[in-house]
PDB file of C-alpha atoms in Angstrom:
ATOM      1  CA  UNK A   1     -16.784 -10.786   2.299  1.00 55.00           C
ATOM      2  CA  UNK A   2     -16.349 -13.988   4.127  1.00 60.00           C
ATOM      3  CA  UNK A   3     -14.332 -15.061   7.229  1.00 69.00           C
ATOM      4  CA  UNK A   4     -11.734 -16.886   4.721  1.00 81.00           C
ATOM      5  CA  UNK A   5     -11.510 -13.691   1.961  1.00 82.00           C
ATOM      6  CA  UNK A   6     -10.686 -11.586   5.121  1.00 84.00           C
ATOM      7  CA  UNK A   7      -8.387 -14.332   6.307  1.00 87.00           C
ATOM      8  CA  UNK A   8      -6.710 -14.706   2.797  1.00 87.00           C
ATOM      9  CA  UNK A   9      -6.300 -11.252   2.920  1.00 87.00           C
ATOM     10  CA  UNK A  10      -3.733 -11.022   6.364  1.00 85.00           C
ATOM     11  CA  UNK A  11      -1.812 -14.204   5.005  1.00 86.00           C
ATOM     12  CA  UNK A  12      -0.941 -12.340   2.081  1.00 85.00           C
ATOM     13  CA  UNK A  13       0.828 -10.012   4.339  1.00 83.00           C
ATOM     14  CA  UNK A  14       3.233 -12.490   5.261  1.00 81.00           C
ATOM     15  CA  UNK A  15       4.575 -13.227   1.889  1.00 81.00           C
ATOM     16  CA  UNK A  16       4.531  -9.773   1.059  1.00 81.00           C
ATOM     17  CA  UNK A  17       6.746  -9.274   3.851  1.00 77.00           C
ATOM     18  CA  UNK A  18       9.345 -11.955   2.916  1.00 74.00           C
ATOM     19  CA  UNK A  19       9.214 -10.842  -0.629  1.00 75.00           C
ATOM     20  CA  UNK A  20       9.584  -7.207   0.191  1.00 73.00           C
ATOM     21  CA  UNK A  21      13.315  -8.446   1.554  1.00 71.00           C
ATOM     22  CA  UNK A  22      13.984 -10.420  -1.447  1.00 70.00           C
ATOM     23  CA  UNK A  23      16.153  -8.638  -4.329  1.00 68.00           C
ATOM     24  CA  UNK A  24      14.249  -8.263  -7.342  1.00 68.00           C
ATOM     25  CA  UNK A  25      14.925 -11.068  -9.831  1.00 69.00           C
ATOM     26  CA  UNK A  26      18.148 -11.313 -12.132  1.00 71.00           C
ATOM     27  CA  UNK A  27      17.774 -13.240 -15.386  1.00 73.00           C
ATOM     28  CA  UNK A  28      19.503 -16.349 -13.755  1.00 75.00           C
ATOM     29  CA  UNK A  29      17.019 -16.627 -10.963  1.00 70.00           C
ATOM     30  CA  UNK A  30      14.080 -16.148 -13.521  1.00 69.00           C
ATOM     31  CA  UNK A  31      15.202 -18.862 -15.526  1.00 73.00           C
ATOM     32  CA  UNK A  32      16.177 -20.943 -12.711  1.00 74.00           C
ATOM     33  CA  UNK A  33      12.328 -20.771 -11.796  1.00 68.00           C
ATOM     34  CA  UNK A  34      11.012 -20.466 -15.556  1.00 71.00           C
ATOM     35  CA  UNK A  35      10.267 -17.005 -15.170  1.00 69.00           C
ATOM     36  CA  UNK A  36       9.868 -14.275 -17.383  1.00 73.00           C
ATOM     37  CA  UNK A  37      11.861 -11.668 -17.141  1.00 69.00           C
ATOM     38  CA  UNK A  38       9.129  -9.425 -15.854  1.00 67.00           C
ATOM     39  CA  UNK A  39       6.708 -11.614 -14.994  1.00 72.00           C
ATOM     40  CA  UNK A  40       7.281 -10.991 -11.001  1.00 72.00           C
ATOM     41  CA  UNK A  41       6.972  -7.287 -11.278  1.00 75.00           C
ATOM     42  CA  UNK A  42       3.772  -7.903 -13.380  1.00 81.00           C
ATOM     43  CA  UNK A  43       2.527 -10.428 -10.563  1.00 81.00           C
ATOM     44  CA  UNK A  44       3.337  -7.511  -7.559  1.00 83.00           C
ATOM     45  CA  UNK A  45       1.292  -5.463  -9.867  1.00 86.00           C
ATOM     46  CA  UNK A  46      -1.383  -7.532 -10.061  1.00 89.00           C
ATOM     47  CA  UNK A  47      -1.314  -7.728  -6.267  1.00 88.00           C
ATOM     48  CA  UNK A  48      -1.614  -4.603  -5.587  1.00 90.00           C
ATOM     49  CA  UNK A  49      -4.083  -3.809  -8.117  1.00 92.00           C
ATOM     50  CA  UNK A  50      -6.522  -6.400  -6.156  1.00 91.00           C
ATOM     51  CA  UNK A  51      -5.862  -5.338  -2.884  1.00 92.00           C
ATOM     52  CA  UNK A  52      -6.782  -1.843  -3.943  1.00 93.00           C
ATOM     53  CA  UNK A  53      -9.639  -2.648  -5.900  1.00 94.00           C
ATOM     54  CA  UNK A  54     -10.753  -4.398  -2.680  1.00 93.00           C
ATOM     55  CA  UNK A  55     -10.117  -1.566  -0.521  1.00 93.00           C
ATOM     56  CA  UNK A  56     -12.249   0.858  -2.950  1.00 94.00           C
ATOM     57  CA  UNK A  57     -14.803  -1.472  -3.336  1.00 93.00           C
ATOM     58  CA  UNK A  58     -14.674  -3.412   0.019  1.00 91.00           C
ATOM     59  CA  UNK A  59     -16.457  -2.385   3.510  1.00 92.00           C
ATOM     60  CA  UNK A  60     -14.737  -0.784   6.272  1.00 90.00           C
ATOM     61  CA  UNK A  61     -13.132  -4.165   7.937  1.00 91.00           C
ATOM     62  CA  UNK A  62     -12.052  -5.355   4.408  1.00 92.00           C
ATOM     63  CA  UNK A  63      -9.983  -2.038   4.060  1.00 92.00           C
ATOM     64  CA  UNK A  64      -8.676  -2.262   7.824  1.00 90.00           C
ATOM     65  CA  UNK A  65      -7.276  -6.008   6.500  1.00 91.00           C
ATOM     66  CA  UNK A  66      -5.678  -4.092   3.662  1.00 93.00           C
ATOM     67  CA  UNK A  67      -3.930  -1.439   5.868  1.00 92.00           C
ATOM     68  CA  UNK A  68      -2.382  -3.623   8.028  1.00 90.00           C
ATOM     69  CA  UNK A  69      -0.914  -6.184   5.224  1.00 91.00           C
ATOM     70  CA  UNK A  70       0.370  -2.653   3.947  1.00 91.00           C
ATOM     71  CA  UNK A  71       1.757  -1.755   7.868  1.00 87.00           C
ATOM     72  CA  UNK A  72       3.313  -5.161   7.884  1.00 85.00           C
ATOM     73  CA  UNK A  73       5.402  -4.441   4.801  1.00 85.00           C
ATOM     74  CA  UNK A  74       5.978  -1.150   5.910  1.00 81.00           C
ATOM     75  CA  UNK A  75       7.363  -2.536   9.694  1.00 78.00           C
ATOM     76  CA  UNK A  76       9.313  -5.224   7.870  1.00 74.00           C
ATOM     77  CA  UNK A  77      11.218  -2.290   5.738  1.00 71.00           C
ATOM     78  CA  UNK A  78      11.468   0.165   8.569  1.00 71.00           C
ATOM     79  CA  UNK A  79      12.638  -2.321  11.415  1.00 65.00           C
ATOM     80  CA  UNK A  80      16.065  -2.631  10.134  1.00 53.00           C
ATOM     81  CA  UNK A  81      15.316  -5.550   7.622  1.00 49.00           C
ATOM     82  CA  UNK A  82      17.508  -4.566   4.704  1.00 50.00           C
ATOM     83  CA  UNK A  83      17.377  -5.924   1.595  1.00 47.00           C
ATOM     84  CA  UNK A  84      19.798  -6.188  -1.173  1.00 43.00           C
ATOM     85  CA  UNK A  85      17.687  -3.010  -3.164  1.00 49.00           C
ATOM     86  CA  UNK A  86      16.684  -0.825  -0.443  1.00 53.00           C
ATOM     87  CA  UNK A  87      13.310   0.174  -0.266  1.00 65.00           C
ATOM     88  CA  UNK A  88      10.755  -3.198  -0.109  1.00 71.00           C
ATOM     89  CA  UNK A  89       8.071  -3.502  -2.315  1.00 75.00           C
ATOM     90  CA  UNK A  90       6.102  -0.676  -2.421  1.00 80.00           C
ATOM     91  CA  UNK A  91       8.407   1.884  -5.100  1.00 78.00           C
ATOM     92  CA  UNK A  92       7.828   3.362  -7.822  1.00 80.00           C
ATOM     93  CA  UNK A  93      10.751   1.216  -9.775  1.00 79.00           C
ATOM     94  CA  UNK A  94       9.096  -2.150  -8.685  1.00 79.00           C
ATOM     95  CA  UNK A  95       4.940  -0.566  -8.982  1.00 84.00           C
ATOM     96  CA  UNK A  96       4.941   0.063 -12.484  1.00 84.00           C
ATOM     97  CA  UNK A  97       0.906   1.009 -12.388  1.00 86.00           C
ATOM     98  CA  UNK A  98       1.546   3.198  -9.282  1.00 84.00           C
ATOM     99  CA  UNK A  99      -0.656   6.025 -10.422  1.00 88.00           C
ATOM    100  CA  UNK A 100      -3.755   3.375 -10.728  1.00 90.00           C
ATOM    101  CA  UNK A 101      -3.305   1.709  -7.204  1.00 90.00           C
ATOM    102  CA  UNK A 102      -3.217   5.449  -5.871  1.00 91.00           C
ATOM    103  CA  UNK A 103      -6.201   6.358  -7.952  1.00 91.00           C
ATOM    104  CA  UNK A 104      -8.294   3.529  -6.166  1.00 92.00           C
ATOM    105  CA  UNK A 105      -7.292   5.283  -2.845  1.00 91.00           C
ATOM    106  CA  UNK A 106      -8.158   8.976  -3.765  1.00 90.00           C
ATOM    107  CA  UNK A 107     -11.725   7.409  -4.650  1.00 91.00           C
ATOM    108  CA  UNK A 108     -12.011   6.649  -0.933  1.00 91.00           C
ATOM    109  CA  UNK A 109     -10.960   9.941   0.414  1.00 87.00           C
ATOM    110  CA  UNK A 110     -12.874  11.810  -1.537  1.00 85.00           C
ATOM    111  CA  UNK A 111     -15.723   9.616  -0.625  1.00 82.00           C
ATOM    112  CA  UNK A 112     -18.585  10.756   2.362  1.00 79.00           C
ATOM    113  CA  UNK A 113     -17.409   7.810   5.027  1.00 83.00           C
ATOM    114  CA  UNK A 114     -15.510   9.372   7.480  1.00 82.00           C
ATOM    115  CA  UNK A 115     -14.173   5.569   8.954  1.00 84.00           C
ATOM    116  CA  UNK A 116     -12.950   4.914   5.320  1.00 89.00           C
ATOM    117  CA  UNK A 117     -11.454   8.128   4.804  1.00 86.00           C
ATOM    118  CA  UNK A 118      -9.322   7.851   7.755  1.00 85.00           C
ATOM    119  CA  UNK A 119      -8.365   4.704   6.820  1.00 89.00           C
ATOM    120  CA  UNK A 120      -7.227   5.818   3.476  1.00 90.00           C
ATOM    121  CA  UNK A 121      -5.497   8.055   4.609  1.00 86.00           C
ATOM    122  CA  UNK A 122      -3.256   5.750   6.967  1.00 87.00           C
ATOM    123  CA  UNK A 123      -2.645   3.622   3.668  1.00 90.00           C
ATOM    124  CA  UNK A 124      -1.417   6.720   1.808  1.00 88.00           C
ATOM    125  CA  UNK A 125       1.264   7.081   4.355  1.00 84.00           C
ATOM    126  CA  UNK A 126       1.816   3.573   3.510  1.00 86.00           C
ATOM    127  CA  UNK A 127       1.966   4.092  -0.118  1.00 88.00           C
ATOM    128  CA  UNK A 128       4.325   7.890   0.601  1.00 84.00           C
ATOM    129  CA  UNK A 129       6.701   6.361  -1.323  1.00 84.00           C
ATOM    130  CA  UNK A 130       4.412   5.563  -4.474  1.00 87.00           C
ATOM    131  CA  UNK A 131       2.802   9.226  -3.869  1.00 85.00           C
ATOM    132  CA  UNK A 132       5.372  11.443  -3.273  1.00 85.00           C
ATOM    133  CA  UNK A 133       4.881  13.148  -6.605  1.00 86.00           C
ATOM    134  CA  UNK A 134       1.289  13.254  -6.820  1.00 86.00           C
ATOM    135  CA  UNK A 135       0.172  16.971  -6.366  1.00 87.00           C
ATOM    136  CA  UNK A 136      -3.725  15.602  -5.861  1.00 87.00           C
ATOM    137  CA  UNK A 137      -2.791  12.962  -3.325  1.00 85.00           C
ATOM    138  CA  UNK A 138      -0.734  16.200  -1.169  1.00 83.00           C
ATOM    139  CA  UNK A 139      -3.814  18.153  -2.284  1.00 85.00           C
ATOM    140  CA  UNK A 140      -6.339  16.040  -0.836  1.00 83.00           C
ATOM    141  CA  UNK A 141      -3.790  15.180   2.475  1.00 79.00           C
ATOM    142  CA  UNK A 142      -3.895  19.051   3.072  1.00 78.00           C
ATOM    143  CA  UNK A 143      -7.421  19.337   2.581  1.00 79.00           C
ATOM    144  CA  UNK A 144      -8.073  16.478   5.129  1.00 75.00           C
ATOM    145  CA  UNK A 145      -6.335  18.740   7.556  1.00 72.00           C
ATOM    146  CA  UNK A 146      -8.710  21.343   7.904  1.00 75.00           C
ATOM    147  CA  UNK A 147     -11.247  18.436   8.458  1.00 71.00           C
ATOM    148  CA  UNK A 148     -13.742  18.546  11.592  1.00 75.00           C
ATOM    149  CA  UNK A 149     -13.815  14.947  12.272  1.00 71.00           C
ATOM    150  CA  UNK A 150     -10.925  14.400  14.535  1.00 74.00           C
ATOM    151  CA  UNK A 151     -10.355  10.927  13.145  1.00 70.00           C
ATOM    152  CA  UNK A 152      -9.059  11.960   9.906  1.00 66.00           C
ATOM    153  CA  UNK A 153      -6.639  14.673  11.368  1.00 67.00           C
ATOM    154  CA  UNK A 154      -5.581  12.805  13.664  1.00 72.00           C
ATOM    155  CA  UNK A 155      -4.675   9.960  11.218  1.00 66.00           C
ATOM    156  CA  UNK A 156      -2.680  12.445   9.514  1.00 65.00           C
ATOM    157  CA  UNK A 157      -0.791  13.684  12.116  1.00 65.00           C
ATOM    158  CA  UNK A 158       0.124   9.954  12.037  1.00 65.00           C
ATOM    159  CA  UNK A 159       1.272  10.087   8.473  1.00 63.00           C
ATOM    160  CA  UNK A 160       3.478  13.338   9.223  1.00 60.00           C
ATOM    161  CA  UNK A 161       4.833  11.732  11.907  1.00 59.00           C
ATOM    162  CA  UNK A 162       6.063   8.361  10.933  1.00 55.00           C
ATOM    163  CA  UNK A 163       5.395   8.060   7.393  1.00 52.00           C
ATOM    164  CA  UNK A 164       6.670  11.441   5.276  1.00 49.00           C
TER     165      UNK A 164
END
C-alpha cells in the first residue's frame, strides 16, 4: 500500500466519527438528500466490508490504520458523545453483514502472525458489540488466552478490560 491508501485510510476515521453521532436517517432526511431509504446503511456496509477486506488482506501497518479508525469510533461513543440512537456505528441494527466483517477478522486470528493476531484481537474488542453472539469469535478469544506469546494475552486483557 502507498503513503496516500494508508493516509485515506485514518481520514476515514474522522467521518466515521461524526457519522457515528449522527441519528440514522428518517425518510425526510433521505429525500431531502435524494436518498434511498437504505442506501446509507448499505454504504456503512460497504465501508466496513473494505476496511475488513483490507485488514485480512493488508500487511501489519495497513491493519494498525484499521484499528485505530475503529478506536476512534469507539473513543467518540465512549467519551460521552451521545447520539440520538445510542450506540454509534458499529451495531448489529445499523451492520446488517455483521457476521461477514467478523469472518474477515477470525481469518486473521487464526492465522500464524503473531503481530496480526494481536492486532485482531484489539479490533474484536472494537467490534464486541457486532460479536457478542458469536460462540467462535468467544471461542477463539479464549483460546488466545492460553497463548505463549505475551502480546496476544496481553491484548486481551485489554479487551476484558475496556471493551466487554
Amino acid at each position: 500500500m502507498s503513503g496516500s491508501q494508508y493516509e485515506a485510510i485514518l481520514k476515514l476515521a474522522l467521518r466515521i466519527q461524526q457519522w457515528s453521532r449522527e441519528p440514522p436517517a428518517s425518510p425526510v432526511i433521505a429525500s431531502l438528500y435524494k436518498l434511498e431509504m437504505g442506501q446509507e446503511q448499505a454504504f456503512l456496509n460497504a465501508i466496513m466490508m473494505h476496511l475488513m477486506e483490507a485488514f485480512r488482506s493488508g500487511d501489519n501497518f495497513t491493519k494498525l490504520c484499521i484499528l485505530k479508525v475503529l478506536l476512534l469510533e469507539m473513543k467518540s461513543r465512549k467519551n460521552g458523545v451521545k447520539n440520538l440512537h445510542g450506540k454509534g456505528l458499529i451495531t448489529n441494527e445499523r451492520i446488517s453483514n455483521h457476521a461477514e466483517v467478523l469472518k474477515r477478522v477470525k481469518a486473521i486470528i487464526t492465522s500464524g502472525d503473531h503481530t496480526a493476531k494481536a492486532l485482531a484481537l484489539l479490533v474484536v474488542g472494537c467490534l464486541a458489540e457486532l460479536g457478542k453472539d458469536s460462540v467462535d469469535l468467544h471461542r477463539l478469544v479464549f483460546e488466545a488466552i492460553y497463548s505463549p506469546y505475551e502480546c496476544e494475552v496481553s491484548n486481551l486483557l485489554v479487551i476484558f478490560l475496556f471493551f466487554w
